[in-house]
């Protein structure tokens, strides 16, 4: 099968995840991996795995726009976020990604933790006024500071997840 991995990465977290998925899948499938800025036409591929960083609980804007262009393809979503997948925020993100796959030929979704961009933490610190309640702002900063890159084991688990899903849907 011919597969396409498209990713959007701000700090390198999602790129690492995409590369690990590519490494695992390339021996079984004819794979192409591309940054979303260089995305080819998806028509010639049997399946697409779209990866992005999480912004406000969902895929970042470029990835959401790209997702809307994908029609009649098997599709899986992967993402990195500045929280643990088993946290309250992580569970909400998983649900949001599942919702993006409703009415599609889904290969599922998988998320891994990712290190939050230091510029984002500074931006959070600079928020004043009533835009974000103080307790929520403090929790966002605390979570961001505790963020970490995905381990090799977590990246490998993501890759194996999609390898299994593709095999099941063949």
Coordinates of N, CA and C in Angstrom, one line a residue:
X1 N 0.8 -1.2 0.0 CA 0.0 0.0 0.0 C 0.9 1.2 0.0
X2 N 0.4 2.3 -0.6 CA 1.1 3.6 -0.6 C 0.5 4.5 0.4
X3 N 1.4 4.9 1.3 CA 1.0 5.8 2.4 C 1.7 7.1 2.4
X4 N 1.0 8.1 2.9 CA 1.5 9.5 3.0 C 1.4 9.9 4.5
X5 N 2.6 10.4 5.0 CA 2.6 11.0 6.3 C 2.8 12.5 6.1
X6 N 1.9 13.3 6.6 CA 2.0 14.7 6.5 C 2.0 15.2 7.9
X7 N 2.9 16.2 8.2 CA 3.0 16.7 9.6 C 3.2 18.2 9.6
X8 N 2.7 18.8 10.7 CA 2.9 20.2 11.0 C 3.6 20.2 12.4
X9 N 4.8 20.8 12.4 CA 5.6 20.7 13.7 C 6.1 22.1 14.0
X10 N 5.8 22.6 15.2 CA 6.3 23.9 15.6 C 7.7 23.9 16.2
X11 N 7.9 22.9 17.1 CA 9.1 22.8 17.9 C 9.9 21.5 17.6
X12 N 9.4 20.7 16.7 CA 10.1 19.4 16.4 C 9.5 18.2 17.0
X13 N 8.6 18.4 18.0 CA 8.0 17.2 18.6 C 7.2 16.3 17.6
X14 N 6.3 17.0 16.8 CA 5.5 16.2 15.9 C 6.3 15.7 14.8
X15 N 7.4 16.4 14.4 CA 8.3 15.9 13.3 C 8.9 14.6 13.8
X16 N 9.4 14.5 15.0 CA 10.0 13.3 15.6 C 9.0 12.1 15.5
X17 N 7.7 12.4 15.9 CA 6.7 11.4 15.9 C 6.5 10.9 14.5
X18 N 6.4 11.8 13.5 CA 6.2 11.5 12.1 C 7.3 10.6 11.6
X19 N 8.5 11.0 11.9 CA 9.7 10.2 11.5 C 9.7 8.8 12.0
X20 N 9.3 8.7 13.3 CA 9.3 7.3 13.9 C 8.2 6.5 13.2
X21 N 7.0 7.0 13.0 CA 6.0 6.3 12.3 C 6.5 5.9 10.9
X22 N 7.1 6.8 10.2 CA 7.7 6.5 8.9 C 8.7 5.4 8.9
X23 N 9.6 5.4 9.9 CA 10.6 4.4 10.0 C 10.0 3.0 10.2
X24 N 8.9 2.9 11.0 CA 8.3 1.6 11.3 C 7.5 1.1 10.1
X25 N 6.8 2.1 9.4 CA 5.9 1.7 8.3 C 6.6 1.4 6.9
X26 N 7.8 2.0 6.7 CA 8.4 2.0 5.4 C 8.8 0.6 4.9
X27 N 9.0 -0.3 5.8 CA 9.4 -1.7 5.4 C 8.2 -2.5 4.9
X28 N 7.0 -2.1 5.3 CA 5.8 -2.8 4.9 C 5.0 -2.1 3.8
X29 N 5.2 -0.8 3.7 CA 4.4 0.0 2.8 C 5.3 1.0 2.0
X30 N 4.9 1.4 0.9 CA 5.6 2.4 0.1 C 5.2 3.8 0.7
X31 N 6.1 4.3 1.5 CA 5.7 5.5 2.3 C 6.4 6.8 1.8
X32 N 5.7 7.9 2.0 CA 6.2 9.2 1.7 C 5.9 10.1 2.9
X33 N 6.9 10.8 3.3 CA 6.8 11.7 4.5 C 7.1 13.2 4.1
X34 N 6.2 14.1 4.4 CA 6.3 15.5 4.0 C 5.9 16.4 5.1
X35 N 6.5 17.6 5.2 CA 6.1 18.7 6.0 C 4.8 19.2 5.3
X36 N 3.8 19.6 6.1 CA 2.6 20.1 5.6 C 2.7 21.2 4.6
X37 N 3.8 22.0 4.7 CA 4.1 23.1 3.7 C 4.5 22.6 2.4
X38 N 4.9 21.3 2.3 CA 5.3 20.7 1.0 C 4.4 19.5 0.7
X39 N 3.1 19.5 1.1 CA 2.3 18.4 0.9 C 1.9 18.1 -0.5
X40 N 2.1 16.9 -1.0 CA 1.7 16.5 -2.3 C 0.2 16.3 -2.4
X41 N -0.3 16.1 -3.6 CA -1.7 15.7 -3.8 C -1.9 14.3 -3.1
X42 N -3.0 14.1 -2.4 CA -3.2 12.8 -1.7 C -3.9 11.7 -2.6
X43 N -4.3 12.1 -3.8 CA -5.1 11.1 -4.6 C -4.3 9.8 -4.9
X44 N -3.0 9.9 -5.0 CA -2.2 8.7 -5.4 C -1.9 7.8 -4.2
X45 N -2.3 8.2 -3.0 CA -2.0 7.4 -1.8 C -3.2 6.6 -1.4
X46 N -3.0 5.4 -0.8 CA -4.1 4.6 -0.2 C -4.5 5.0 1.1
X47 N -3.6 5.6 1.9 CA -3.9 6.1 3.2 C -3.1 7.3 3.5
X48 N -3.6 8.1 4.5 CA -2.9 9.4 4.9 C -2.9 9.4 6.4
X49 N -1.7 9.6 7.0 CA -1.5 9.9 8.4 C -1.2 11.4 8.5
X50 N -2.0 12.1 9.2 CA -1.9 13.5 9.4 C -1.5 13.8 10.8
X51 N -0.4 14.5 11.0 CA 0.1 14.8 12.4 C 0.2 16.3 12.6
X52 N 0.0 16.7 13.8 CA 0.1 18.2 14.1 C 0.3 18.3 15.6
X53 N 0.7 19.5 16.0 CA 0.7 19.9 17.4 C -0.7 20.4 17.8
X54 N -1.0 20.4 19.0 CA -2.3 20.7 19.5 C -2.4 22.2 19.9
X55 N -3.4 22.8 19.4 CA -3.7 24.2 19.7 C -5.1 24.3 20.2
X56 N -5.3 24.8 21.4 CA -6.7 24.9 21.9 C -7.5 23.7 21.8
X57 N -6.9 22.5 22.1 CA -7.6 21.3 22.2 C -7.8 20.5 20.9
X58 N -7.3 21.0 19.8 CA -7.4 20.3 18.5 C -6.2 20.5 17.7
X59 N -6.2 20.0 16.5 CA -5.1 20.1 15.5 C -4.9 21.6 15.2
X60 N -3.7 22.0 15.1 CA -3.5 23.5 14.7 C -4.1 23.8 13.4
X61 N -4.3 25.0 13.1 CA -5.1 25.5 11.9 C -4.7 24.9 10.6
X62 N -3.4 24.9 10.2 CA -3.0 24.4 8.9 C -3.4 22.9 8.7
X63 N -3.2 22.2 9.8 CA -3.6 20.8 9.7 C -5.1 20.6 9.6
X64 N -5.9 21.4 10.3 CA -7.3 21.3 10.2 C -7.8 21.6 8.8
X65 N -7.2 22.6 8.2 CA -7.5 23.0 6.8 C -7.2 21.9 5.9
X66 N -6.0 21.3 6.1 CA -5.5 20.2 5.2 C -6.5 19.0 5.4
X67 N -6.9 18.7 6.6 CA -7.8 17.6 6.8 C -9.1 17.7 6.0
X68 N -9.6 18.9 5.9 CA -10.8 19.1 5.1 C -10.6 18.8 3.6
X69 N -9.4 18.8 3.1 CA -9.2 18.5 1.7 C -9.1 17.1 1.4
X70 N -9.0 16.2 2.4 CA -8.8 14.8 2.2 C -10.2 14.1 2.1
X71 N -10.4 13.6 1.0 CA -11.7 12.9 0.7 C -11.4 11.5 0.3
X72 N -12.3 10.6 0.7 CA -12.3 9.2 0.3 C -10.9 8.5 0.4
X73 N -10.3 8.7 1.6 CA -9.0 8.1 1.9 C -9.1 7.5 3.3
X74 N -8.4 6.4 3.5 CA -8.2 6.0 4.9 C -7.3 7.0 5.6
X75 N -7.7 7.4 6.8 CA -7.0 8.5 7.4 C -6.8 8.3 8.9
X76 N -5.6 8.6 9.4 CA -5.3 8.5 10.8 C -4.7 9.8 11.2
X77 N -4.9 10.2 12.5 CA -4.4 11.4 13.0 C -3.4 11.1 14.2
X78 N -2.4 11.9 14.2 CA -1.4 11.8 15.3 C -1.1 13.2 15.8
X79 N -0.8 13.3 17.0 CA -0.5 14.7 17.5 C 0.4 14.6 18.8
X80 N 1.0 15.8 19.0 CA 1.7 16.0 20.3 C 1.1 17.2 21.0
X81 N 1.1 17.1 22.3 CA 0.5 18.1 23.1 C 1.3 18.4 24.4
X82 N 1.2 19.5 24.9 CA 2.0 19.9 26.1 C 1.4 19.4 27.4
X83 N 0.8 18.3 27.4 CA 0.2 17.6 28.6 C 0.3 16.1 28.3
X84 N 0.1 15.4 29.4 CA 0.1 13.9 29.3 C -1.2 13.4 28.6
X85 N -1.1 12.4 27.8 CA -2.3 11.9 27.1 C -3.4 11.4 28.1
X86 N -3.0 11.0 29.3 CA -4.0 10.5 30.3 C -4.5 11.6 31.2
X87 N -4.1 12.8 31.0 CA -4.6 14.0 31.8 C -6.0 14.3 31.3
X88 N -6.6 15.2 32.1 CA -8.0 15.7 31.6 C -7.9 16.3 30.3
X89 N -6.9 17.2 30.1 CA -6.7 17.9 28.8 C -6.4 16.8 27.7
X90 N -5.6 15.9 28.0 CA -5.3 14.8 27.0 C -6.5 14.0 26.6
X91 N -7.3 13.7 27.5 CA -8.6 13.0 27.2 C -9.5 13.8 26.3
X92 N -9.6 15.1 26.6 CA -10.4 16.0 25.8 C -9.8 16.1 24.3
X93 N -8.5 16.1 24.2 CA -7.9 16.1 22.9 C -8.2 14.9 22.1
X94 N -8.1 13.7 22.8 CA -8.4 12.4 22.2 C -9.8 12.4 21.6
X95 N -10.8 12.9 22.5 CA -12.2 13.0 22.0 C -12.3 13.9 20.8
X96 N -11.7 15.0 20.8 CA -11.7 16.0 19.7 C -11.2 15.4 18.4
X97 N -10.1 14.6 18.5 CA -9.5 14.0 17.4 C -10.4 12.9 16.9
X98 N -11.0 12.1 17.8 CA -12.0 11.1 17.4 C -13.2 11.7 16.6
X99 N -13.6 12.9 17.1 CA -14.7 13.6 16.4 C -14.3 14.0 15.0
X100 N -13.1 14.4 14.8 CA -12.6 14.8 13.5 C -12.7 13.6 12.5
X101 N -12.7 12.4 13.0 CA -12.6 11.2 12.2 C -14.0 10.5 11.9
X102 N -15.0 11.1 12.6 CA -16.4 10.6 12.3 C -16.7 10.7 10.9
X103 N -17.4 9.7 10.3 CA -17.8 9.7 8.9 C -16.6 9.6 8.0
X104 N -15.5 9.1 8.4 CA -14.3 8.9 7.6 C -13.9 7.5 7.7
X105 N -13.1 7.0 6.7 CA -12.5 5.7 6.8 C -11.3 5.8 7.7
X106 N -11.6 5.6 9.0 CA -10.6 6.0 10.1 C -9.6 4.9 10.4
X107 N -8.3 5.3 10.5 CA -7.3 4.5 11.0 C -7.0 4.9 12.4
X108 N -7.8 5.7 13.0 CA -7.7 6.0 14.5 C -6.8 7.2 14.7
X109 N -6.6 7.5 16.0 CA -5.7 8.6 16.4 C -4.8 8.2 17.5
X110 N -3.7 8.9 17.6 CA -2.7 8.6 18.7 C -2.1 9.9 19.1
X111 N -1.9 10.1 20.4 CA -1.2 11.3 20.8 C -0.1 11.0 21.7
X112 N 0.9 11.8 21.7 CA 2.1 11.7 22.6 C 2.3 13.0 23.2
X113 N 3.0 13.0 24.4 CA 3.3 14.3 25.0 C 4.4 15.0 24.1
X114 N 4.4 16.3 24.3 CA 5.4 17.2 23.6 C 5.8 18.3 24.5
X115 N 7.0 18.8 24.3 CA 7.5 19.9 25.0 C 6.9 21.2 24.5
X116 N 6.3 22.0 25.4 CA 5.7 23.3 25.0 C 6.8 24.3 24.6
X117 N 6.5 25.0 23.6 CA 7.4 26.1 23.1 C 7.6 27.1 24.2
X118 N 8.8 27.4 24.5 CA 9.1 28.4 25.6 C 8.4 29.8 25.2
X119 N 8.3 30.1 24.0 CA 7.6 31.4 23.6 C 6.2 31.4 24.0
X120 N 5.5 30.2 24.0 CA 4.2 30.1 24.4 C 4.0 30.3 25.9
X121 N 5.0 29.8 26.6 CA 5.0 30.0 28.1 C 5.1 31.4 28.4
X122 N 6.0 32.1 27.8 CA 6.2 33.6 28.0 C 4.9 34.3 27.6
X123 N 4.3 33.9 26.5 CA 3.0 34.5 26.1 C 1.9 34.4 27.2
X124 N 1.9 33.1 27.8 CA 0.9 32.9 28.9 C 1.2 33.8 30.1
X125 N 2.5 33.9 30.4 CA 2.8 34.8 31.5 C 2.4 36.2 31.3
X126 N 2.4 36.6 30.1 CA 2.1 38.0 29.7 C 0.6 38.3 29.7
X127 N -0.2 37.3 29.8 CA -1.7 37.5 29.7 C -2.1 38.2 31.0
X128 N -2.8 39.3 30.8 CA -3.3 40.1 32.0 C -4.8 40.3 31.8
X129 N -5.4 40.8 32.9 CA -6.8 41.1 32.8 C -7.7 39.9 33.0
X130 N -8.9 40.0 32.4 CA -9.9 38.9 32.6 C -10.0 37.9 31.4
X131 N -9.1 38.0 30.5 CA -9.1 37.1 29.3 C -9.0 35.7 29.8
X132 N -8.1 35.4 30.7 CA -8.0 34.0 31.3 C -8.0 34.2 32.8
X133 N -8.9 33.5 33.5 CA -8.9 33.6 35.0 C -7.5 33.2 35.5
X134 N -7.1 33.8 36.6 CA -5.8 33.6 37.2 C -5.5 32.2 37.5
X135 N -6.4 31.4 38.1 CA -6.2 30.0 38.4 C -5.9 29.2 37.1
X136 N -6.7 29.5 36.1 CA -6.5 28.7 34.8 C -5.2 29.1 34.2
X137 N -4.8 30.3 34.2 CA -3.5 30.8 33.7 C -2.4 30.1 34.4
X138 N -2.5 30.1 35.7 CA -1.4 29.5 36.6 C -1.3 28.0 36.2
X139 N -2.4 27.3 36.1 CA -2.5 25.9 35.8 C -1.9 25.6 34.4
X140 N -2.2 26.5 33.4 CA -1.6 26.4 32.1 C -0.1 26.5 32.1
X141 N 0.4 27.5 32.8 CA 1.8 27.7 33.0 C 2.5 26.5 33.6
X142 N 1.9 26.0 34.7 CA 2.4 24.9 35.5 C 2.5 23.7 34.6
X143 N 1.5 23.4 33.8 CA 1.4 22.2 32.9 C 2.5 22.4 31.8
X144 N 2.6 23.6 31.3 CA 3.6 23.9 30.2 C 5.0 23.7 30.7
X145 N 5.3 24.1 31.9 CA 6.6 24.0 32.4 C 6.9 22.5 32.7
X146 N 5.9 21.7 33.0 CA 6.1 20.3 33.3 C 6.1 19.4 32.0
X147 N 5.9 20.0 30.9 CA 5.8 19.3 29.6 C 7.1 18.7 29.3
X148 N 7.1 17.6 28.5 CA 8.3 16.9 28.1 C 8.1 16.3 26.7
X149 N 9.3 16.0 26.1 CA 9.2 15.3 24.8 C 8.8 13.9 25.0
X150 N 8.2 13.3 24.0 CA 7.8 11.9 24.0 C 9.1 11.0 24.1
X151 N 9.0 10.0 24.9 CA 10.1 9.0 24.9 C 10.1 8.2 23.7
X152 N 11.2 7.5 23.4 CA 11.3 6.6 22.3 C 10.2 5.5 22.4
X153 N 10.0 5.0 23.6 CA 8.9 4.0 23.7 C 7.6 4.5 23.3
X154 N 7.3 5.8 23.7 CA 6.0 6.4 23.4 C 5.9 6.6 21.8
X155 N 6.9 7.0 21.2 CA 6.9 7.2 19.8 C 6.8 5.8 19.1
X156 N 7.5 4.8 19.6 CA 7.4 3.5 19.0 C 6.0 2.9 19.2
X157 N 5.3 3.2 20.3 CA 3.9 2.7 20.5 C 3.0 3.4 19.5
X158 N 3.2 4.7 19.2 CA 2.4 5.4 18.2 C 2.6 4.7 16.8
X159 N 3.8 4.4 16.5 CA 4.1 3.8 15.2 C 3.5 2.4 15.1
X160 N 3.6 1.6 16.1 CA 3.0 0.3 16.1 C 1.5 0.4 16.0
X161 N 0.9 1.4 16.7 CA -0.5 1.5 16.7 C -1.0 1.7 15.2
X162 N -0.3 2.5 14.5 CA -0.7 2.7 13.1 C -0.4 1.5 12.2
X163 N 0.7 0.9 12.5 CA 1.0 -0.3 11.7 C -0.1 -1.4 11.9
X164 N -0.6 -1.5 13.1 CA -1.6 -2.5 13.4 C -2.9 -2.1 12.7
X165 N -3.3 -0.8 12.8 CA -4.5 -0.3 12.2 C -4.5 -0.5 10.7
X166 N -3.4 -0.2 10.1 CA -3.3 -0.4 8.6 C -3.4 -1.8 8.2
X167 N -2.8 -2.7 9.0 CA -2.9 -4.1 8.7 C -4.3 -4.6 8.9
X168 N -5.0 -4.1 9.9 CA -6.4 -4.5 10.1 C -7.4 -4.0 9.0
X169 N -7.0 -2.9 8.4 CA -7.9 -2.3 7.4 C -7.5 -2.6 6.0
X170 N -6.5 -3.5 5.8 CA -6.1 -3.9 4.5 C -7.0 -4.8 3.8

